[in-house]
Short mmCIF file of C-alpha atoms and ligand atoms in Angstrom, two decimals:
data_model
loop_
_atom_site.label_atom_id
_atom_site.label_comp_id
_atom_site.label_asym_id
_atom_site.label_seq_id
_atom_site.Cartn_x
_atom_site.Cartn_y
_atom_site.Cartn_z
CA MET A 764 97.83 -32.67 14.51
CA THR A 765 96.56 -34.45 11.43
CA TYR A 766 94.79 -37.80 11.13
CA ASP A 767 92.91 -39.65 8.40
CA LEU A 768 90.06 -40.36 10.79
CA VAL A 769 89.03 -38.90 14.14
CA VAL A 770 86.34 -40.70 16.14
CA VAL A 771 84.58 -38.61 18.81
CA GLY A 772 83.48 -40.87 21.69
CA GLY A 773 85.05 -44.11 22.88
CA GLY A 774 81.88 -46.07 23.73
CA PRO A 775 80.90 -49.24 21.86
CA ALA A 776 79.93 -47.20 18.77
CA GLY A 777 83.24 -45.32 18.57
CA LEU A 778 85.31 -48.45 19.27
CA ALA A 779 83.61 -50.63 16.63
CA ALA A 780 83.67 -47.82 14.05
CA ALA A 781 87.40 -47.16 14.55
CA TYR A 782 88.24 -50.87 14.39
CA GLU A 783 86.21 -51.36 11.21
CA ALA A 784 87.91 -48.37 9.54
CA PHE A 785 91.29 -49.87 10.52
CA ASN A 786 90.29 -53.22 8.99
CA ASN A 787 89.37 -51.36 5.82
CA GLY A 788 92.90 -50.04 5.42
CA ILE A 789 92.98 -46.80 7.46
CA GLU A 790 95.90 -46.66 9.88
CA SER A 791 95.98 -43.04 11.01
CA ILE A 792 93.04 -43.02 13.44
CA LEU A 793 92.47 -41.12 16.70
CA ILE A 794 89.69 -41.88 19.20
CA ILE A 795 88.89 -38.98 21.55
CA GLU A 796 87.09 -39.86 24.80
CA ARG A 797 86.22 -37.39 27.58
CA ASP A 798 86.09 -40.07 30.29
CA MET A 799 89.15 -41.62 31.93
CA GLU A 800 88.50 -44.99 30.24
CA LEU A 801 87.19 -46.38 26.97
CA GLY A 802 83.87 -48.25 26.99
CA GLY A 803 81.26 -45.51 27.39
CA ILE A 804 78.04 -46.32 29.21
CA LEU A 805 78.90 -50.05 29.14
CA ASN A 806 81.40 -49.56 31.98
CA GLN A 807 78.61 -48.95 34.47
CA CYS A 808 76.28 -51.67 33.10
CA ILE A 809 77.64 -54.57 35.14
CA HIS A 810 74.55 -56.74 34.54
CA ASN A 811 74.61 -59.40 31.82
CA GLY A 812 72.63 -59.41 28.58
CA PHE A 813 75.11 -57.84 26.19
CA GLY A 814 76.42 -59.41 23.00
CA LEU A 815 73.84 -62.14 22.33
CA HIS A 816 73.80 -61.27 18.61
CA THR A 817 77.43 -60.17 18.12
CA PHE A 818 79.27 -62.84 20.13
CA LYS A 819 76.43 -65.38 20.70
CA GLU A 820 77.32 -65.07 24.37
CA GLU A 821 75.76 -63.29 27.32
CA LEU A 822 78.34 -60.76 28.48
CA THR A 823 78.30 -57.92 31.00
CA GLY A 824 78.71 -54.39 29.67
CA PRO A 825 82.40 -54.07 30.67
CA GLU A 826 83.14 -57.52 29.13
CA TYR A 827 81.52 -56.46 25.85
CA ALA A 828 83.55 -53.23 25.81
CA GLU A 829 86.74 -55.12 26.67
CA ARG A 830 86.42 -57.30 23.54
CA PHE A 831 86.70 -54.17 21.39
CA ILE A 832 89.27 -52.40 23.58
CA ASP A 833 91.54 -55.48 23.29
CA LYS A 834 91.20 -55.48 19.49
CA ILE A 835 92.03 -51.77 19.31
CA THR A 836 95.09 -52.21 21.53
CA ASP A 837 96.64 -54.47 18.88
CA THR A 838 96.35 -51.79 16.17
CA SER A 839 97.95 -48.44 15.37
CA ILE A 840 94.76 -46.65 16.51
CA GLU A 841 95.63 -43.84 18.94
CA VAL A 842 93.45 -42.93 21.91
CA LYS A 843 93.24 -39.68 23.86
CA LEU A 844 91.39 -40.13 27.17
CA ASP A 845 90.23 -37.38 29.53
CA THR A 846 89.87 -35.25 26.42
CA MET A 847 86.78 -33.21 25.63
CA VAL A 848 85.88 -32.27 22.08
CA LEU A 849 84.62 -28.70 22.29
CA ASP A 850 83.86 -27.81 18.71
CA ILE A 851 83.95 -29.10 15.15
CA LYS A 852 84.25 -26.79 12.16
CA GLU A 853 84.34 -28.42 8.72
CA LYS A 854 86.95 -31.20 9.31
CA THR A 855 88.78 -29.47 12.17
CA ILE A 856 88.22 -30.76 15.69
CA TYR A 857 88.91 -28.52 18.69
CA ALA A 858 89.58 -30.50 21.86
CA MET A 859 91.13 -30.03 25.28
CA ASN A 860 92.77 -32.10 28.00
CA PRO A 861 94.90 -31.39 31.09
CA ILE A 862 98.15 -32.57 29.46
CA ASP A 863 98.07 -31.27 25.88
CA GLY A 864 95.88 -28.25 26.59
CA TYR A 865 93.89 -26.86 23.68
CA MET A 866 94.29 -28.86 20.47
CA GLU A 867 93.36 -28.23 16.87
CA ILE A 868 93.14 -31.52 14.97
CA GLU A 869 92.70 -31.82 11.21
CA SER A 870 91.05 -34.95 9.85
CA LYS A 871 90.04 -36.27 6.43
CA ALA A 872 86.89 -37.83 7.90
CA ILE A 873 85.12 -37.74 11.28
CA ILE A 874 82.87 -40.29 13.01
CA LEU A 875 80.57 -38.91 15.69
CA ALA A 876 79.78 -41.43 18.46
CA MET A 877 78.97 -39.24 21.48
CA GLY A 878 76.09 -41.39 22.80
CA CYS A 879 73.22 -39.82 24.72
CA ARG A 880 72.41 -38.30 28.10
CA GLU A 881 69.52 -38.62 30.56
CA ARG A 882 66.53 -36.32 30.97
CA THR A 883 66.50 -34.79 34.44
CA ARG A 884 63.81 -33.58 36.86
CA GLY A 885 63.91 -30.15 35.19
CA ALA A 886 62.84 -31.69 31.88
CA ILE A 887 59.66 -33.26 33.30
CA TYR A 888 58.53 -30.52 35.72
CA VAL A 889 57.80 -32.59 38.86
CA PRO A 890 56.45 -30.10 41.42
CA GLY A 891 57.47 -29.94 45.08
CA ASP A 892 60.55 -29.42 47.25
CA ARG A 893 64.12 -29.76 46.06
CA PRO A 894 65.66 -32.16 48.61
CA ALA A 895 68.69 -34.42 48.19
CA GLY A 896 67.89 -37.99 47.13
CA VAL A 897 66.49 -37.34 43.65
CA PHE A 898 68.87 -38.88 41.09
CA THR A 899 68.72 -39.86 37.47
CA ALA A 900 68.89 -43.66 37.26
CA GLY A 901 72.12 -43.54 35.26
CA ALA A 902 73.81 -41.26 37.81
CA ALA A 903 72.78 -43.64 40.61
CA GLN A 904 74.09 -46.56 38.54
CA ARG A 905 77.45 -44.85 38.17
CA TYR A 906 77.63 -44.02 41.91
CA ILE A 907 76.92 -47.63 42.90
CA ASN A 908 78.72 -49.61 40.20
CA ILE A 909 81.77 -47.42 39.58
CA GLU A 910 82.26 -44.98 42.49
CA GLY A 911 81.14 -47.42 45.20
CA TYR A 912 78.49 -45.22 46.90
CA MET A 913 75.04 -46.51 47.87
CA VAL A 914 72.51 -43.79 47.01
CA GLY A 915 69.62 -44.68 49.34
CA LYS A 916 67.63 -47.24 51.35
CA GLU A 917 63.97 -46.81 50.45
CA VAL A 918 63.51 -46.22 46.78
CA VAL A 919 60.83 -45.36 44.24
CA ILE A 920 61.66 -45.35 40.54
CA LEU A 921 59.88 -43.16 38.00
CA GLY A 922 60.00 -44.65 34.50
CA SER A 923 59.95 -48.31 33.47
CA GLY A 924 62.46 -48.10 30.63
CA ASP A 925 65.37 -50.56 30.75
CA ILE A 926 67.54 -48.36 32.95
CA GLY A 927 64.72 -47.95 35.51
CA LEU A 928 64.05 -51.70 35.56
CA ILE A 929 67.72 -52.65 35.84
CA MET A 930 68.21 -50.17 38.67
CA ALA A 931 65.20 -51.61 40.52
CA ARG A 932 66.99 -54.97 40.62
CA ARG A 933 70.39 -53.43 41.33
CA MET A 934 69.14 -51.41 44.31
CA THR A 935 67.37 -54.52 45.68
CA LEU A 936 70.54 -56.63 45.34
CA GLU A 937 72.47 -53.92 47.20
CA GLY A 938 70.01 -54.14 50.12
CA ALA A 939 67.61 -51.27 49.43
CA LYS A 940 63.83 -51.64 49.50
CA VAL A 941 62.38 -50.71 46.12
CA LYS A 942 58.78 -49.80 46.90
CA ALA A 943 57.47 -49.22 43.39
CA VAL A 944 58.23 -48.47 39.78
CA ILE A 945 55.91 -45.79 38.42
CA GLU A 946 55.16 -45.52 34.69
CA LEU A 947 53.22 -42.73 32.95
CA MET A 948 52.26 -44.85 29.95
CA PRO A 949 49.74 -47.73 30.06
CA TYR A 950 52.60 -50.08 29.12
CA SER A 951 56.22 -50.49 30.19
CA ASN A 952 58.96 -48.95 28.06
CA GLY A 953 61.43 -51.70 28.90
CA LEU A 954 62.28 -55.01 27.30
CA ASN A 955 59.99 -57.85 28.38
CA ARG A 956 62.90 -59.89 29.72
CA ASN A 957 63.79 -56.97 32.04
CA ILE A 958 60.24 -56.72 33.43
CA VAL A 959 60.37 -60.41 34.36
CA GLN A 960 63.98 -60.56 35.58
CA CYS A 961 64.12 -57.18 37.36
CA LEU A 962 60.60 -56.63 38.77
CA GLU A 963 58.57 -59.85 38.85
CA ASP A 964 61.44 -61.96 40.23
CA TYR A 965 61.76 -59.51 43.16
CA ASP A 966 58.04 -58.76 43.70
CA ILE A 967 58.48 -55.08 42.89
CA PRO A 968 55.12 -53.53 41.95
CA LEU A 969 54.77 -51.67 38.64
CA TYR A 970 52.14 -48.91 38.56
CA LEU A 971 51.19 -48.25 34.92
CA SER A 972 49.37 -44.99 33.97
CA HIS A 973 50.72 -43.28 37.11
CA THR A 974 53.14 -40.43 37.73
CA VAL A 975 54.87 -38.60 40.59
CA THR A 976 52.88 -35.46 41.38
CA GLN A 977 54.78 -34.15 44.40
CA ILE A 978 58.21 -34.40 45.95
CA ILE A 979 58.33 -33.76 49.71
CA GLY A 980 61.41 -33.31 51.93
CA LYS A 981 63.35 -30.53 53.64
CA THR A 982 66.96 -31.66 53.31
CA ARG A 983 66.62 -35.31 52.23
CA LEU A 984 63.65 -36.74 50.34
CA GLU A 985 60.95 -37.89 52.82
CA LYS A 986 58.03 -38.94 50.65
CA ILE A 987 56.49 -38.66 47.23
CA VAL A 988 52.92 -38.45 46.04
CA VAL A 989 51.91 -40.60 43.08
CA SER A 990 48.67 -40.15 41.09
CA GLN A 991 46.93 -42.13 38.39
CA VAL A 992 46.75 -40.34 35.02
CA ASP A 993 43.94 -40.16 32.46
CA ASP A 994 44.19 -40.86 28.71
CA ASN A 995 45.74 -37.40 28.22
CA LYS A 996 48.37 -38.22 30.87
CA LYS A 997 46.84 -35.68 33.29
CA PRO A 998 46.76 -36.68 37.02
CA ILE A 999 43.31 -37.75 38.24
CA LYS A 1000 42.24 -36.01 41.47
CA GLY A 1001 41.46 -38.36 44.35
CA THR A 1002 43.83 -41.12 43.18
CA GLU A 1003 46.86 -39.86 45.18
CA LYS A 1004 49.03 -42.42 47.04
CA THR A 1005 51.94 -41.47 49.30
CA PHE A 1006 55.17 -43.45 49.42
CA THR A 1007 57.68 -42.81 52.20
CA CYS A 1008 61.15 -43.02 50.65
CA ASP A 1009 64.56 -41.38 50.82
CA THR A 1010 65.41 -41.84 47.14
CA LEU A 1011 63.66 -41.21 43.85
CA LEU A 1012 65.36 -42.45 40.70
CA LEU A 1013 64.30 -40.84 37.44
CA SER A 1014 64.46 -42.99 34.32
CA VAL A 1015 62.48 -40.71 32.06
CA GLY A 1016 64.22 -40.84 28.74
CA LEU A 1017 67.50 -40.32 26.97
CA ILE A 1018 68.46 -37.55 24.55
CA PRO A 1019 71.14 -38.03 21.85
CA GLU A 1020 74.13 -35.85 22.74
CA ASN A 1021 74.20 -33.51 19.75
CA GLU A 1022 75.45 -30.11 20.89
CA LEU A 1023 78.65 -30.65 18.86
CA SER A 1024 76.65 -31.77 15.83
CA LYS A 1025 74.51 -28.63 16.00
CA GLN A 1026 77.62 -26.43 16.31
CA ALA A 1027 79.00 -28.20 13.22
CA GLY A 1028 75.78 -27.32 11.34
CA LEU A 1029 74.67 -30.95 10.82
CA GLN A 1030 71.02 -31.76 10.15
CA ILE A 1031 69.10 -33.11 13.17
CA ASP A 1032 65.96 -35.26 12.97
CA THR A 1033 63.26 -33.79 15.25
CA ARG A 1034 61.71 -37.26 15.65
CA THR A 1035 64.83 -38.88 17.12
CA ASN A 1036 66.73 -35.76 18.30
CA GLY A 1037 69.60 -37.57 16.57
CA LEU A 1038 71.52 -36.89 13.40
CA VAL A 1039 70.07 -37.41 9.95
CA VAL A 1040 72.10 -40.04 8.07
CA ASN A 1041 71.99 -42.06 4.87
CA GLU A 1042 72.52 -45.83 4.55
CA THR A 1043 76.30 -45.39 4.90
CA MET A 1044 75.78 -43.49 8.18
CA GLN A 1045 77.03 -40.31 6.51
CA THR A 1046 75.44 -37.17 8.00
CA SER A 1047 74.30 -34.12 6.04
CA ASN A 1048 77.99 -33.04 5.72
CA GLU A 1049 80.24 -35.06 3.42
CA GLY A 1050 82.92 -37.00 5.26
CA ILE A 1051 81.19 -36.75 8.67
CA PHE A 1052 79.63 -40.05 9.74
CA ALA A 1053 77.71 -41.00 12.92
CA CYS A 1054 76.62 -44.15 14.77
CA GLY A 1055 75.14 -45.42 18.02
CA ASN A 1056 73.03 -43.51 20.52
CA VAL A 1057 73.99 -40.16 19.01
CA LEU A 1058 71.69 -41.18 16.13
CA HIS A 1059 68.81 -42.76 18.05
CA VAL A 1060 68.52 -44.45 21.44
CA HIS A 1061 69.28 -48.18 21.19
CA ASP A 1062 68.12 -50.88 23.58
CA LEU A 1063 70.68 -53.43 22.35
CA VAL A 1064 74.37 -52.75 21.98
CA ASP A 1065 74.62 -55.31 19.16
CA PHE A 1066 72.76 -52.94 16.82
CA VAL A 1067 75.08 -50.12 17.92
CA THR A 1068 78.00 -52.28 16.80
CA GLN A 1069 76.36 -53.04 13.43
CA GLU A 1070 75.72 -49.37 12.73
CA ALA A 1071 79.25 -48.47 13.81
CA GLN A 1072 80.74 -51.07 11.46
CA THR A 1073 78.81 -49.48 8.58
CA ALA A 1074 80.06 -46.01 9.58
CA GLY A 1075 83.66 -47.26 9.87
CA LYS A 1076 83.57 -49.07 6.52
CA TYR A 1077 82.20 -46.09 4.60
CA ALA A 1078 84.38 -43.52 6.39
CA ALA A 1079 87.33 -45.64 5.19
CA SER A 1080 86.03 -45.63 1.61
CA TYR A 1081 85.54 -41.83 1.84
CA ILE A 1082 89.15 -41.38 3.00
CA LYS A 1083 90.40 -43.64 0.18
CA ASP A 1084 88.37 -41.62 -2.36
CA GLU A 1085 86.24 -44.68 -3.16
CA TYR A 1086 82.96 -43.39 -1.71
CA LYS A 1087 80.25 -43.59 -4.37
CA LYS A 1088 77.77 -40.74 -4.30
CA GLY A 1089 74.35 -41.20 -5.81
CA THR A 1090 70.87 -39.78 -5.80
CA SER A 1091 69.20 -40.56 -2.59
CA VAL A 1092 65.57 -41.19 -1.68
CA LYS A 1093 63.88 -40.17 1.56
CA VAL A 1094 62.63 -42.80 4.01
CA LYS A 1095 59.42 -41.48 5.59
CA ASN A 1096 57.46 -42.92 8.50
CA GLY A 1097 53.73 -43.59 8.11
CA LYS A 1098 50.99 -45.04 10.35
CA GLY A 1099 52.25 -46.69 13.53
CA ILE A 1100 55.96 -45.93 12.98
CA THR A 1101 57.59 -43.06 14.89
CA TYR A 1102 60.89 -42.81 12.99
CA THR A 1103 63.34 -44.58 10.72
CA VAL A 1104 67.14 -44.64 10.57
CA PRO A 1105 68.55 -44.06 7.99
CA GLN A 1106 66.36 -41.17 6.94
CA ASN A 1107 67.82 -41.10 3.40
CA MET A 1108 69.26 -43.83 1.23
CA ASN A 1109 71.05 -44.36 -2.03
CA THR A 1110 69.59 -47.62 -3.31
CA ILE A 1111 71.85 -48.04 -6.35
CA SER A 1112 74.43 -50.86 -6.27
CA LYS A 1113 73.71 -51.89 -2.69
CA GLU A 1114 73.40 -55.55 -1.74
CA SER A 1115 71.04 -54.80 1.12
CA ILE A 1116 70.16 -52.02 3.55
CA ARG A 1117 68.98 -52.47 7.13
CA VAL A 1118 66.41 -49.91 8.29
CA PHE A 1119 65.84 -49.39 12.03
CA MET A 1120 62.56 -48.05 13.42
CA ARG A 1121 60.29 -47.87 16.46
CA VAL A 1122 56.53 -48.32 16.66
CA SER A 1123 54.32 -45.77 18.44
CA THR A 1124 52.11 -48.15 20.49
CA PRO A 1125 52.11 -51.86 21.30
CA SER A 1126 50.51 -53.72 18.40
CA TYR A 1127 50.08 -57.36 17.42
CA HIS A 1128 49.83 -59.35 14.16
CA GLN A 1129 50.91 -56.50 11.92
CA LYS A 1130 52.87 -56.10 8.69
CA ILE A 1131 55.65 -53.53 8.31
CA VAL A 1132 54.99 -52.30 4.76
CA VAL A 1133 57.47 -50.48 2.52
CA ASN A 1134 55.66 -48.44 -0.11
CA CYS A 1135 57.06 -46.46 -3.02
CA GLY A 1136 54.74 -44.27 -5.13
CA GLY A 1137 51.67 -46.30 -4.14
CA LYS A 1138 53.36 -49.64 -4.89
CA GLU A 1139 54.17 -52.15 -2.12
CA ILE A 1140 57.88 -52.94 -2.39
CA ALA A 1141 58.16 -55.24 0.60
CA SER A 1142 56.27 -56.32 3.70
CA PHE A 1143 57.41 -58.06 6.87
CA LYS A 1144 55.00 -59.93 9.16
CA LYS A 1145 55.44 -59.23 12.89
CA LYS A 1146 53.57 -61.00 15.68
CA THR A 1147 54.39 -58.49 18.41
CA LEU A 1148 55.60 -54.91 18.08
CA LEU A 1149 56.46 -52.95 21.23
CA PRO A 1150 57.69 -49.34 21.45
CA ALA A 1151 60.46 -50.51 23.81
CA GLU A 1152 61.91 -52.92 21.26
CA MET A 1153 63.66 -51.39 18.29
CA GLN A 1154 62.59 -53.05 15.04
CA SER A 1155 64.67 -53.53 11.94
CA ILE A 1156 63.98 -54.77 8.41
CA VAL A 1157 66.45 -55.66 5.69
CA LEU A 1158 65.73 -54.42 2.16
CA THR A 1159 67.39 -56.81 -0.28
CA LYS A 1160 68.94 -56.01 -3.67
CA GLU A 1161 65.61 -57.00 -5.31
CA HIS A 1162 63.61 -54.66 -3.05
CA LEU A 1163 66.09 -51.84 -3.66
CA ALA A 1164 65.93 -52.30 -7.43
CA ALA A 1165 62.16 -51.64 -7.29
CA ILE A 1166 62.55 -48.30 -5.47
CA GLU A 1167 62.19 -45.34 -7.82
CA GLY A 1168 61.50 -42.48 -5.41
CA ASP A 1169 60.85 -41.66 -1.74
CA ILE A 1170 59.54 -44.55 0.32
CA THR A 1171 57.10 -44.68 3.25
CA ILE A 1172 57.21 -47.33 5.95
CA TYR A 1173 54.00 -48.00 7.90
CA LEU A 1174 52.02 -50.67 9.75
CA GLU A 1175 49.07 -52.59 8.34
CA GLU A 1176 46.90 -55.32 9.86
CA GLY A 1177 48.31 -58.65 8.73
CA LYS A 1178 47.82 -62.07 10.31
C1 FAD B 1395 71.44 -48.69 31.97
C2 FAD B 1395 71.60 -49.26 30.61
C3 FAD B 1395 71.39 -50.62 30.44
C4 FAD B 1395 71.57 -51.20 29.19
N1 FAD B 1395 71.41 -52.55 29.09
C5 FAD B 1395 71.68 -53.17 27.91
C6 FAD B 1395 71.65 -54.60 27.80
O1 FAD B 1395 71.35 -55.33 28.75
N2 FAD B 1395 71.98 -55.16 26.61
C7 FAD B 1395 72.33 -54.39 25.55
O2 FAD B 1395 72.65 -54.93 24.49
N3 FAD B 1395 72.35 -53.03 25.63
C8 FAD B 1395 72.04 -52.39 26.77
N4 FAD B 1395 72.10 -51.03 26.86
C9 FAD B 1395 72.30 -50.23 25.63
C10 FAD B 1395 73.75 -49.99 25.21
O3 FAD B 1395 74.60 -50.10 26.29
C11 FAD B 1395 73.89 -48.62 24.59
O4 FAD B 1395 72.94 -48.52 23.57
C12 FAD B 1395 75.29 -48.39 24.03
O5 FAD B 1395 76.22 -48.45 25.08
C13 FAD B 1395 75.44 -47.03 23.32
O6 FAD B 1395 76.74 -46.91 22.80
P1 FAD B 1395 77.34 -45.52 22.27
O7 FAD B 1395 78.77 -45.78 21.98
O8 FAD B 1395 76.48 -44.97 21.21
O9 FAD B 1395 77.21 -44.51 23.49
P2 FAD B 1395 78.00 -44.43 24.88
O10 FAD B 1395 78.26 -45.76 25.45
O11 FAD B 1395 77.23 -43.45 25.71
O12 FAD B 1395 79.41 -43.78 24.46
C14 FAD B 1395 79.55 -42.42 24.08
C15 FAD B 1395 80.91 -41.94 24.52
O13 FAD B 1395 81.16 -40.66 23.96
C16 FAD B 1395 81.86 -39.87 24.92
N5 FAD B 1395 81.66 -38.44 24.58
C17 FAD B 1395 80.48 -37.77 24.48
N6 FAD B 1395 80.68 -36.48 24.15
C18 FAD B 1395 82.03 -36.32 24.04
C19 FAD B 1395 82.88 -35.21 23.73
N7 FAD B 1395 82.37 -33.99 23.46
N8 FAD B 1395 84.22 -35.39 23.71
C20 FAD B 1395 84.75 -36.63 23.98
N9 FAD B 1395 83.99 -37.73 24.28
C21 FAD B 1395 82.66 -37.57 24.31
C22 FAD B 1395 81.18 -40.27 26.23
O14 FAD B 1395 82.01 -39.98 27.34
C23 FAD B 1395 81.00 -41.77 26.04
O15 FAD B 1395 82.08 -42.53 26.51
C24 FAD B 1395 71.94 -50.41 28.09
C25 FAD B 1395 72.12 -49.03 28.26
C26 FAD B 1395 71.95 -48.46 29.50
C27 FAD B 1395 72.19 -46.96 29.65
#
């Protein structure tokens, strides 16, 4: 099989990237998705809050996905569902499904959009028994919203990221008693609107600077012990509280799904665990592009769509032999910033470049400063910066013209 473009992953990133490449003149496109349906993680996110930027509407996850699936249906883009990509070597994709068996697919360009997966109990070393009733929040969300199984009645949630918060509300609406949300950090890792709408509206207590220190239960979970932690995140003796519960949901982080990328020899960023890309979303291998959660974990799908459109547009220009190479500069993170995407950029002949980043701790009245060789190229005032909320800045043509070497982005006090 031969295509101009193969997109791995049919979530919002893969869908928007494929559609954008089609709109830029590429007709021979294949999307490969391992699930039985297109839409990715959005299919299980039945709450609203999607698409405020892209469609200026508040959609549910499946509604947002449907907008792109409908657009794709009207094109020549082909889709293979229930198909797992097993390996990528150069521009050859090795995939498998129950109907076609093992497939070798040649492509001029590839877009990687495999999303991310959840960290499990094994990744955070919670001591204790190994009873039933301990789920990742995303697995519980899938059981309830897609498979139609209720996972428990008395629930504690570890982790106050968006998935943890949304599941606290979801479990409550389905009739469970959510006794607490426990968070290791002294602040929540979720969006502010989710703390209000998912915890405060339902009187669910949030314990900051706490963690689960023991899991107890023979066959089903019976109780958990929670302790306060010190500044080094170590449990403080004598602060233990016991919660009786039959279910513990873990919402303790997401990891970009990059086993395929590693097999393909692509450069990974140790700060994001995602792929290293330039401003066109091209990875370290020419003709292989990436977008969405496979690059870095997003809180808003709208930014996933924006990144995917960039990947689709430039993959199309690569296929048409119009892709302009150029010397690229490195984008480094300085004080207060944990990472940037893209990590490299070619600043020549670009109208503007959007740079995404996250801050390391909550901070207020700051400036995001872009510095090149000791010279301030640009600065952006920000009233509130929270680790849970991805930040982005746009470097204009004028800013880009002033860049002569690697740049560093950092925070500085600035009222
Ligand atoms: C619980 C939760 C709540 C959220 N709430 C909001 C919200 O309210 N508002 C908002 O804007 N955003 C929200 N988001 C964020 C947003 O939904 C995600 O950032 C976005 O869906 C990521 O898109 P993606 O395409 O990169 O990844 P995914 O949606 O994960 O898609 C990746 C796809 O790749 C497929 N795949 C992976 N590996 C392979 C392989 N080897 N072969 C074939 N296929 C493969 C997967 O099956 C999957 O379908 C939420 C996310 C979660 C998890």
